[in-house]
PDB file of C-alpha atoms in Angstrom:
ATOM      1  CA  UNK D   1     -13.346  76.452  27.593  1.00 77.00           C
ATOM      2  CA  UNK D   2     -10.689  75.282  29.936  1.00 96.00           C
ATOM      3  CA  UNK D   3      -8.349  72.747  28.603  1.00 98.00           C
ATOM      4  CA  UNK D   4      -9.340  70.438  31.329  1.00 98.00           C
ATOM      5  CA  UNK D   5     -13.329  71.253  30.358  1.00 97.00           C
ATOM      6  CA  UNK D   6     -12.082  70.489  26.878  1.00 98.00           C
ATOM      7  CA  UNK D   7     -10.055  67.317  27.315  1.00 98.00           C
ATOM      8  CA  UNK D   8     -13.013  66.009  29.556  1.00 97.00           C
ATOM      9  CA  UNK D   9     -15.692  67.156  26.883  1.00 97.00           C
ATOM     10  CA  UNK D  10     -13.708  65.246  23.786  1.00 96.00           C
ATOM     11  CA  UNK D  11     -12.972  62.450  25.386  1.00 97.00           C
ATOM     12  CA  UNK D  12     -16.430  61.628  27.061  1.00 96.00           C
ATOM     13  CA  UNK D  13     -19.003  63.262  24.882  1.00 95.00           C
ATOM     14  CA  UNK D  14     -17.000  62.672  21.620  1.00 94.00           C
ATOM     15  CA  UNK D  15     -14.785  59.363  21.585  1.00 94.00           C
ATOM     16  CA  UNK D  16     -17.449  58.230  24.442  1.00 95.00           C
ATOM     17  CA  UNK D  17     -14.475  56.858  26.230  1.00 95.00           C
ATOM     18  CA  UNK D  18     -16.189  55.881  29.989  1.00 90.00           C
ATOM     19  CA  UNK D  19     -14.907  54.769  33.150  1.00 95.00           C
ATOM     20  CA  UNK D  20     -11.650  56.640  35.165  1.00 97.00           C
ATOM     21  CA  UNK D  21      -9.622  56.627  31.843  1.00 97.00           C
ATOM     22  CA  UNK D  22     -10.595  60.255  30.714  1.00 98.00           C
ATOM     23  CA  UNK D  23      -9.870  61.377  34.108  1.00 98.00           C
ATOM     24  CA  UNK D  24      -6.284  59.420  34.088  1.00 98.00           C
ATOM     25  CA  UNK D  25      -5.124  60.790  31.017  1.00 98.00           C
ATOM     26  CA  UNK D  26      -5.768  64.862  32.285  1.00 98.00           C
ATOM     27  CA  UNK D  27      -3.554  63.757  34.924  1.00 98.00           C
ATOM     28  CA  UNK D  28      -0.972  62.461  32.314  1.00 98.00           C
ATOM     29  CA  UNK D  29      -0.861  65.722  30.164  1.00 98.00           C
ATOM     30  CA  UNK D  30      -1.689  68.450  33.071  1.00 98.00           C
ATOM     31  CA  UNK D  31       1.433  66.423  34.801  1.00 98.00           C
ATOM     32  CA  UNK D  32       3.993  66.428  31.333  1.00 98.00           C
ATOM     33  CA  UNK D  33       3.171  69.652  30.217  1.00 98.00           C
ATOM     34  CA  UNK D  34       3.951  71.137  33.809  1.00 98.00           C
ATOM     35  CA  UNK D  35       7.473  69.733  33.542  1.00 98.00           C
ATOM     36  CA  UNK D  36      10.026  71.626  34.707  1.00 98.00           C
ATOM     37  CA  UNK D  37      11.964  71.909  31.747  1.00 98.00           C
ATOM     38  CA  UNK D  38       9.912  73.518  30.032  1.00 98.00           C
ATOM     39  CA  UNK D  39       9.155  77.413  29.225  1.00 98.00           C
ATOM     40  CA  UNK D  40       7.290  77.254  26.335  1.00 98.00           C
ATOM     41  CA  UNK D  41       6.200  73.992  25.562  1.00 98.00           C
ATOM     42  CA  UNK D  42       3.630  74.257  28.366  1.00 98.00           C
ATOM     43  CA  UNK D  43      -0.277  74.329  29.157  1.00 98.00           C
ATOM     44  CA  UNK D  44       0.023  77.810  28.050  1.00 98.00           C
ATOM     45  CA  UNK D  45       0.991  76.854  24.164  1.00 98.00           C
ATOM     46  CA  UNK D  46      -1.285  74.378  23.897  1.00 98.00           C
ATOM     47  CA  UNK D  47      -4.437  76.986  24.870  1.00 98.00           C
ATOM     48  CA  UNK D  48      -2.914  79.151  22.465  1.00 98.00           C
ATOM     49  CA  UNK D  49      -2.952  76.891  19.543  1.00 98.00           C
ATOM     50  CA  UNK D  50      -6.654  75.997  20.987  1.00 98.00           C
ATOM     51  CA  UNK D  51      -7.675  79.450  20.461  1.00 98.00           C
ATOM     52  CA  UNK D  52      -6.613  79.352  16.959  1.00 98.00           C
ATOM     53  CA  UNK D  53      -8.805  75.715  16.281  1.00 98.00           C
ATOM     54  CA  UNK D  54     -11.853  77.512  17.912  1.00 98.00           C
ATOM     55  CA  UNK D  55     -11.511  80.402  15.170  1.00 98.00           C
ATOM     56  CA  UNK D  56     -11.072  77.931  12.080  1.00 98.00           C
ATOM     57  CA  UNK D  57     -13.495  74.852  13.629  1.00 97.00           C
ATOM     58  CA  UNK D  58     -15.727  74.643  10.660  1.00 97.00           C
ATOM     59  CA  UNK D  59     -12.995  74.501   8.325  1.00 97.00           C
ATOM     60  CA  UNK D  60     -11.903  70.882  10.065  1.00 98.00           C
ATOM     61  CA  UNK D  61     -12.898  67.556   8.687  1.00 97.00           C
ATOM     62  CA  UNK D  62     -12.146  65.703  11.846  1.00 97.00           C
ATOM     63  CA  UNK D  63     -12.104  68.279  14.918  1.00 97.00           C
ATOM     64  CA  UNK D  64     -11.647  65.981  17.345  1.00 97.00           C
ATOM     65  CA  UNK D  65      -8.167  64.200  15.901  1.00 98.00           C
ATOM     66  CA  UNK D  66      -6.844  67.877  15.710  1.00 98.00           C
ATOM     67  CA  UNK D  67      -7.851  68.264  19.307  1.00 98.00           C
ATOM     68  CA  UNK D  68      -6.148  64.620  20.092  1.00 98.00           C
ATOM     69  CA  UNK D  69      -3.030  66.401  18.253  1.00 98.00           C
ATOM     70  CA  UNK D  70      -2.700  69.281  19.898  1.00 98.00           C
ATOM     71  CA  UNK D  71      -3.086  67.478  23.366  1.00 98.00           C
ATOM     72  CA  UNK D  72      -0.275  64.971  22.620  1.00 98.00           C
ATOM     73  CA  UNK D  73       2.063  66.387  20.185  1.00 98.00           C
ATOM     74  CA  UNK D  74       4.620  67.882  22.631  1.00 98.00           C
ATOM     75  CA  UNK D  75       3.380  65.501  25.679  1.00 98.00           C
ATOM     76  CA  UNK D  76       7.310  64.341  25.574  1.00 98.00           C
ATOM     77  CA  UNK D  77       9.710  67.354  25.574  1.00 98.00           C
ATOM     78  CA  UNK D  78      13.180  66.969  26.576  1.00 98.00           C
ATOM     79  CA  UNK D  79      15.061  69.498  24.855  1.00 97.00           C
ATOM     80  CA  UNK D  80      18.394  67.166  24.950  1.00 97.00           C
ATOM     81  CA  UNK D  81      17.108  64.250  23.288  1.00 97.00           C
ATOM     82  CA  UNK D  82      15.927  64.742  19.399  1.00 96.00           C
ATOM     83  CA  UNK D  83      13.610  61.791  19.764  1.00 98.00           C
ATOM     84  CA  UNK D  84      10.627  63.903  21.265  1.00 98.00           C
ATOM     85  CA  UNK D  85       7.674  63.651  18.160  1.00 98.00           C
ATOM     86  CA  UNK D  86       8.277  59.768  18.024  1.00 98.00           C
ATOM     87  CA  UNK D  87       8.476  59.530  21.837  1.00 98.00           C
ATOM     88  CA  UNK D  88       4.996  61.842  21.899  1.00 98.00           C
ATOM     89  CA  UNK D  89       3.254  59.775  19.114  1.00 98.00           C
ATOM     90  CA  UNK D  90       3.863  56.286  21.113  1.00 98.00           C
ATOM     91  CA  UNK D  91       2.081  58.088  23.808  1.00 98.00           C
ATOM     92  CA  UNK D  92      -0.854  59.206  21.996  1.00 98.00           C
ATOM     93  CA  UNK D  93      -0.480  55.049  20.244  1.00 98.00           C
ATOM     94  CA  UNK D  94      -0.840  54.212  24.677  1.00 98.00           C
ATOM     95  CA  UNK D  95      -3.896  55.886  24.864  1.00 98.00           C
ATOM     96  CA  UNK D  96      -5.466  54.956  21.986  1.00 97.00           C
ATOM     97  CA  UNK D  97      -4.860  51.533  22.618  1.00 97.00           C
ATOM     98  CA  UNK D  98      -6.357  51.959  26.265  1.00 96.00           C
ATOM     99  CA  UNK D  99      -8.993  53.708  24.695  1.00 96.00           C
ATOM    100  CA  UNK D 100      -9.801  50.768  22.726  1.00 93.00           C
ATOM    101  CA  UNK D 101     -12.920  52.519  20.303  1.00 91.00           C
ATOM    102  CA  UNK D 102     -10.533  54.267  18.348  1.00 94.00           C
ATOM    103  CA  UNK D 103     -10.325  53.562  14.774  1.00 96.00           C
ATOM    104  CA  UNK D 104      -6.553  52.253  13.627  1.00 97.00           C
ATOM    105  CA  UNK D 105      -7.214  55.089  10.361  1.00 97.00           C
ATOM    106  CA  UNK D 106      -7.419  57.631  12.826  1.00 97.00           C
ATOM    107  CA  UNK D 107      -4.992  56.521  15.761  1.00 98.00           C
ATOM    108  CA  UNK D 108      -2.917  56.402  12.478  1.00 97.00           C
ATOM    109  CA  UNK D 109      -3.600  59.907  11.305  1.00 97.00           C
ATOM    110  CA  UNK D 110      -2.413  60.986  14.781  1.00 98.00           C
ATOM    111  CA  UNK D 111       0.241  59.935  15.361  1.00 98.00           C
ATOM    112  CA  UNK D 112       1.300  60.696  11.679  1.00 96.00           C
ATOM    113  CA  UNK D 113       1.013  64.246  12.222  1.00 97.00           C
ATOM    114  CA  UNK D 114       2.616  64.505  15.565  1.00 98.00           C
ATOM    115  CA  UNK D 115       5.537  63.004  13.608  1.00 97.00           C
ATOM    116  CA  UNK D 116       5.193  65.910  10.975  1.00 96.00           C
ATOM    117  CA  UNK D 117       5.388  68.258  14.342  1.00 97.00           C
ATOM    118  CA  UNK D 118       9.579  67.524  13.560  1.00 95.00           C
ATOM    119  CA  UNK D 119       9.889  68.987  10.284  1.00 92.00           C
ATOM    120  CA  UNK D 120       7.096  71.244   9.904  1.00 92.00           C
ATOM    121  CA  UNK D 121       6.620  70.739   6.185  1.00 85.00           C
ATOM    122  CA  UNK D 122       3.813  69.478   4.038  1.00 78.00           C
ATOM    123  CA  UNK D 123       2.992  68.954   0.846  1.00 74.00           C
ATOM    124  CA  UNK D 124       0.390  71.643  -0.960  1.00 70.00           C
ATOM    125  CA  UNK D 125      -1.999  68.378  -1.295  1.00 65.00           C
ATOM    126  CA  UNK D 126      -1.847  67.466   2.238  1.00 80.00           C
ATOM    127  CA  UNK D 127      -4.933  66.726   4.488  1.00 92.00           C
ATOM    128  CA  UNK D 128      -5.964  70.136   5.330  1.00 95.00           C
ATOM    129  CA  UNK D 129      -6.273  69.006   8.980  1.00 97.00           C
ATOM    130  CA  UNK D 130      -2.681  68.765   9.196  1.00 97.00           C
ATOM    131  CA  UNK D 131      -1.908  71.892   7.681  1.00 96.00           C
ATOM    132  CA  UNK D 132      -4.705  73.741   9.858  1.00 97.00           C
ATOM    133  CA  UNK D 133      -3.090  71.493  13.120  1.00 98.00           C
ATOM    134  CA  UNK D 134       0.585  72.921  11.891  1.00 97.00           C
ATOM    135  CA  UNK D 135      -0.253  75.946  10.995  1.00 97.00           C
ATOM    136  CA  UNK D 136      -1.753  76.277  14.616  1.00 98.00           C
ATOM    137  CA  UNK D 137       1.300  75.138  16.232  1.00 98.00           C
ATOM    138  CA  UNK D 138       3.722  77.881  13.943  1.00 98.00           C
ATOM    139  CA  UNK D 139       1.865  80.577  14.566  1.00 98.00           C
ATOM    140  CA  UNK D 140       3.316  81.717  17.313  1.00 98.00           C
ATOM    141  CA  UNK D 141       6.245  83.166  14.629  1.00 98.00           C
ATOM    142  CA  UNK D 142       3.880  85.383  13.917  1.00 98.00           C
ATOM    143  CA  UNK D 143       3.039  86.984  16.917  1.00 98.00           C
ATOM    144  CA  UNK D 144       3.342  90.816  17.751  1.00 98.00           C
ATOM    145  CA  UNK D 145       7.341  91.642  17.851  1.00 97.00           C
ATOM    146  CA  UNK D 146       7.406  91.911  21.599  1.00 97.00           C
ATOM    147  CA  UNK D 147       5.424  88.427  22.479  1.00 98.00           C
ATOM    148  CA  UNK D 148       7.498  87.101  20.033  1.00 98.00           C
ATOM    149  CA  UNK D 149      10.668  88.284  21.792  1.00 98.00           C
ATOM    150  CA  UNK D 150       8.928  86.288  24.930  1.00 98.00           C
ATOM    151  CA  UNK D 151       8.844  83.397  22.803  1.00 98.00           C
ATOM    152  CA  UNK D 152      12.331  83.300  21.575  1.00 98.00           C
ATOM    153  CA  UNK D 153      13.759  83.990  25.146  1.00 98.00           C
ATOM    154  CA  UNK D 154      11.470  80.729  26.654  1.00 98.00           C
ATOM    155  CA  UNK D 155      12.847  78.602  23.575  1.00 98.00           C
ATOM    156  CA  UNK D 156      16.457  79.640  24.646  1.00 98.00           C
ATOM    157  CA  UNK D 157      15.160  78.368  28.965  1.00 98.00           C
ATOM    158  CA  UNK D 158      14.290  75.624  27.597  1.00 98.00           C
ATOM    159  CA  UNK D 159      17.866  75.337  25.347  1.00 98.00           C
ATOM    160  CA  UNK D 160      19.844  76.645  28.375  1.00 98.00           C
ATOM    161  CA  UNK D 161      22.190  73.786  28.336  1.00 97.00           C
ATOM    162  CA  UNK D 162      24.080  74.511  25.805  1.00 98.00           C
ATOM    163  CA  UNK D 163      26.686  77.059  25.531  1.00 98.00           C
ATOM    164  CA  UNK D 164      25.465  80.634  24.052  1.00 97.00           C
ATOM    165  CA  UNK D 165      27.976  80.548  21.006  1.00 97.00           C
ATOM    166  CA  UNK D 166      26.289  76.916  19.813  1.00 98.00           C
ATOM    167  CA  UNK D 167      22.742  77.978  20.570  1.00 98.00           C
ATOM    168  CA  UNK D 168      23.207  80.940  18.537  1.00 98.00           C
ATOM    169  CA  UNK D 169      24.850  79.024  15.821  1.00 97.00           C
ATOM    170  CA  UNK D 170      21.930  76.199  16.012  1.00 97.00           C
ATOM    171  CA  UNK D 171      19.186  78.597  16.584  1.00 98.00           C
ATOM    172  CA  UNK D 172      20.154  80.837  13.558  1.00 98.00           C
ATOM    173  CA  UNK D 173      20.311  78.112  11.308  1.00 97.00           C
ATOM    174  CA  UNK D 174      16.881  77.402  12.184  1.00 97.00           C
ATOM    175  CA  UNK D 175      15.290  80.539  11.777  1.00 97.00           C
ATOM    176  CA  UNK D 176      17.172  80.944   8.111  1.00 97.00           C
ATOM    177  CA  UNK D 177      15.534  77.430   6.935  1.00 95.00           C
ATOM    178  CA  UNK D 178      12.105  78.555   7.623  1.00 96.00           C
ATOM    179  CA  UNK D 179      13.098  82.325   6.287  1.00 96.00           C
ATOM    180  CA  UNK D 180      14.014  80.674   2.574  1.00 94.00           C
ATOM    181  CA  UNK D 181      10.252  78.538   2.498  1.00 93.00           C
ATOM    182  CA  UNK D 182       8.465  79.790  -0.077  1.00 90.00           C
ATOM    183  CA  UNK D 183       5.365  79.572   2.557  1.00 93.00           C
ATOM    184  CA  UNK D 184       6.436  79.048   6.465  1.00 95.00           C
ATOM    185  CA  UNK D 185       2.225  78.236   6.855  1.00 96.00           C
ATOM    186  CA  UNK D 186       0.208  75.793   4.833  1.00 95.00           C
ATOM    187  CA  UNK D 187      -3.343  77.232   4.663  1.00 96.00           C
ATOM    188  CA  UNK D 188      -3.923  80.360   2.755  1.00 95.00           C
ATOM    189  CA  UNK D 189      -5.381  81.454   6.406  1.00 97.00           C
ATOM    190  CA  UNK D 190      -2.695  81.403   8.213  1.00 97.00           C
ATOM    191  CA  UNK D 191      -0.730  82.681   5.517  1.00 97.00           C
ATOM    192  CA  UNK D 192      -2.389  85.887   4.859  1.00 97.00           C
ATOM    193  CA  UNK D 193      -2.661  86.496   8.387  1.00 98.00           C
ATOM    194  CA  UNK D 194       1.152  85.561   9.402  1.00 98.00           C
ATOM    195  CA  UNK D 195       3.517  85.210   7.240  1.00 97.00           C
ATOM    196  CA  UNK D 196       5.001  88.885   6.994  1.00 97.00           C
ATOM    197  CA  UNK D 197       5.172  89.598  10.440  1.00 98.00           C
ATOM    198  CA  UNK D 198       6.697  86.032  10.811  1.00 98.00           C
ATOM    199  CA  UNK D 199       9.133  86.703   8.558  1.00 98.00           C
ATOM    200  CA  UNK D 200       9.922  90.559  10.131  1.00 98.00           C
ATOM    201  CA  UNK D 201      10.280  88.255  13.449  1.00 98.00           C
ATOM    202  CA  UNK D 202      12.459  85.686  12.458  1.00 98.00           C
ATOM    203  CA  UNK D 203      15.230  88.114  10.488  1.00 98.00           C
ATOM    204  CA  UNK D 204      15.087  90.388  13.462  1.00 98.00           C
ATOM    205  CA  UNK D 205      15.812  87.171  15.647  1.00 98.00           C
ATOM    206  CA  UNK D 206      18.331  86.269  13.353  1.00 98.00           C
ATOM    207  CA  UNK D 207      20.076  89.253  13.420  1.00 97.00           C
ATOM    208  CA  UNK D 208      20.604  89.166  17.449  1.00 97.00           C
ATOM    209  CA  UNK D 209      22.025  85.949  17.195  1.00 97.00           C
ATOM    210  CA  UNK D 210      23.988  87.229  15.224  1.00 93.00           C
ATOM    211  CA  UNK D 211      25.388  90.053  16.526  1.00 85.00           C
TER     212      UNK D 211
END
């Protein structure tokens, strides 16, 4: 399914949202995440993390507020302000209110875990829709070593701003506090499947930056 398909399909036939609003808001995220600023934070990551909520669907309370996540946790990237997750979650608060059949528990529950987007941390006893919708949003650190070298270069695009010697500095820094988690992914899924070649990708990482 096409994120378009997909957008149109959860808004309509799900939160049975009528009229030219559905249609509106495509335009809104097809239009941010197309930015020109961006690399990785694009259309691209978002069907990536879409294929991962396809695979682990029936292991979601709420589906369609993980979908509403994904679509609207990075609609605001500007890699120079450090504002972005509370910029992104008054965007999703926009819609919702436009919307207007959207329980406040569950505009709530949005916009709380775009927030948690920042930090990428959770307690063990979190909803396990969170840790499914960041788990789906980390796993790219455990990708195959040379999409994951893909990755790192597009993060560094999108960082190109500042000087080499402070990006490397920054960006190691990073890469060490997710290294010393006990767990860098919440679910036991995500876990077992990632969390080795994660780590294998962030040390190597580490160590160019380092060079």
């Amino acid at each position: 399914m096409d994120l378009q398909h997909r957008w149109l399909s959860t808004a309509v036939d799900v939160l049975k949202i009528s009229g030219d609003l559905p249609k509106k808001w495509w335009g809104v995220i097809e239009g941010r995440y197309s930015e020109k600023q961006r690399h990785y934070h694009t259309l691209r990551h978002l069907e990536e993390m879409f294929q991962h909520f396809d695979k682990y669907f029936k292991k979601l309370n709420q589906p369609e507020l993980v979908v509403l996540a994904i679509f609207f946790h990075d609609i605001i990237y500007d890699p120079k302000a450090n504002d972005n997750e509370e910029e992104s979650a008054e965007v999703f608060s926009q819609f919702s209110k436009e919307a207007g059949n959207l329980e406040a528990d569950k505009t709530d529950a949005v916009m709380k875990w775009i927030l948690q987007t920042k930090s990428h941390s959770v307690k063990e006893n979190s909803d396990k829709d969170l840790q499914f919708f960041l788990d789906m949003d980390m796993a790219v650190l455990g990708r195959p070593s040379e999409d994951y070298k893909k990755y790192a270069d597009q993060i560094r695009e999108e960082y190109i701003h500042i000087p080499d010697p402070e990006y490397k500095k920054r960006r190691s820094a990073v890469l060490r506090g997710f290294c010393q988690r006990q767990r860098i992914f919440a679910t036991d899924e995500f876990h077992e499947m990632y969390h080795d070649i994660a780590i294998q990708n962030l040390k190597t990482e580490i160590l160019s930056l380092e060079k």
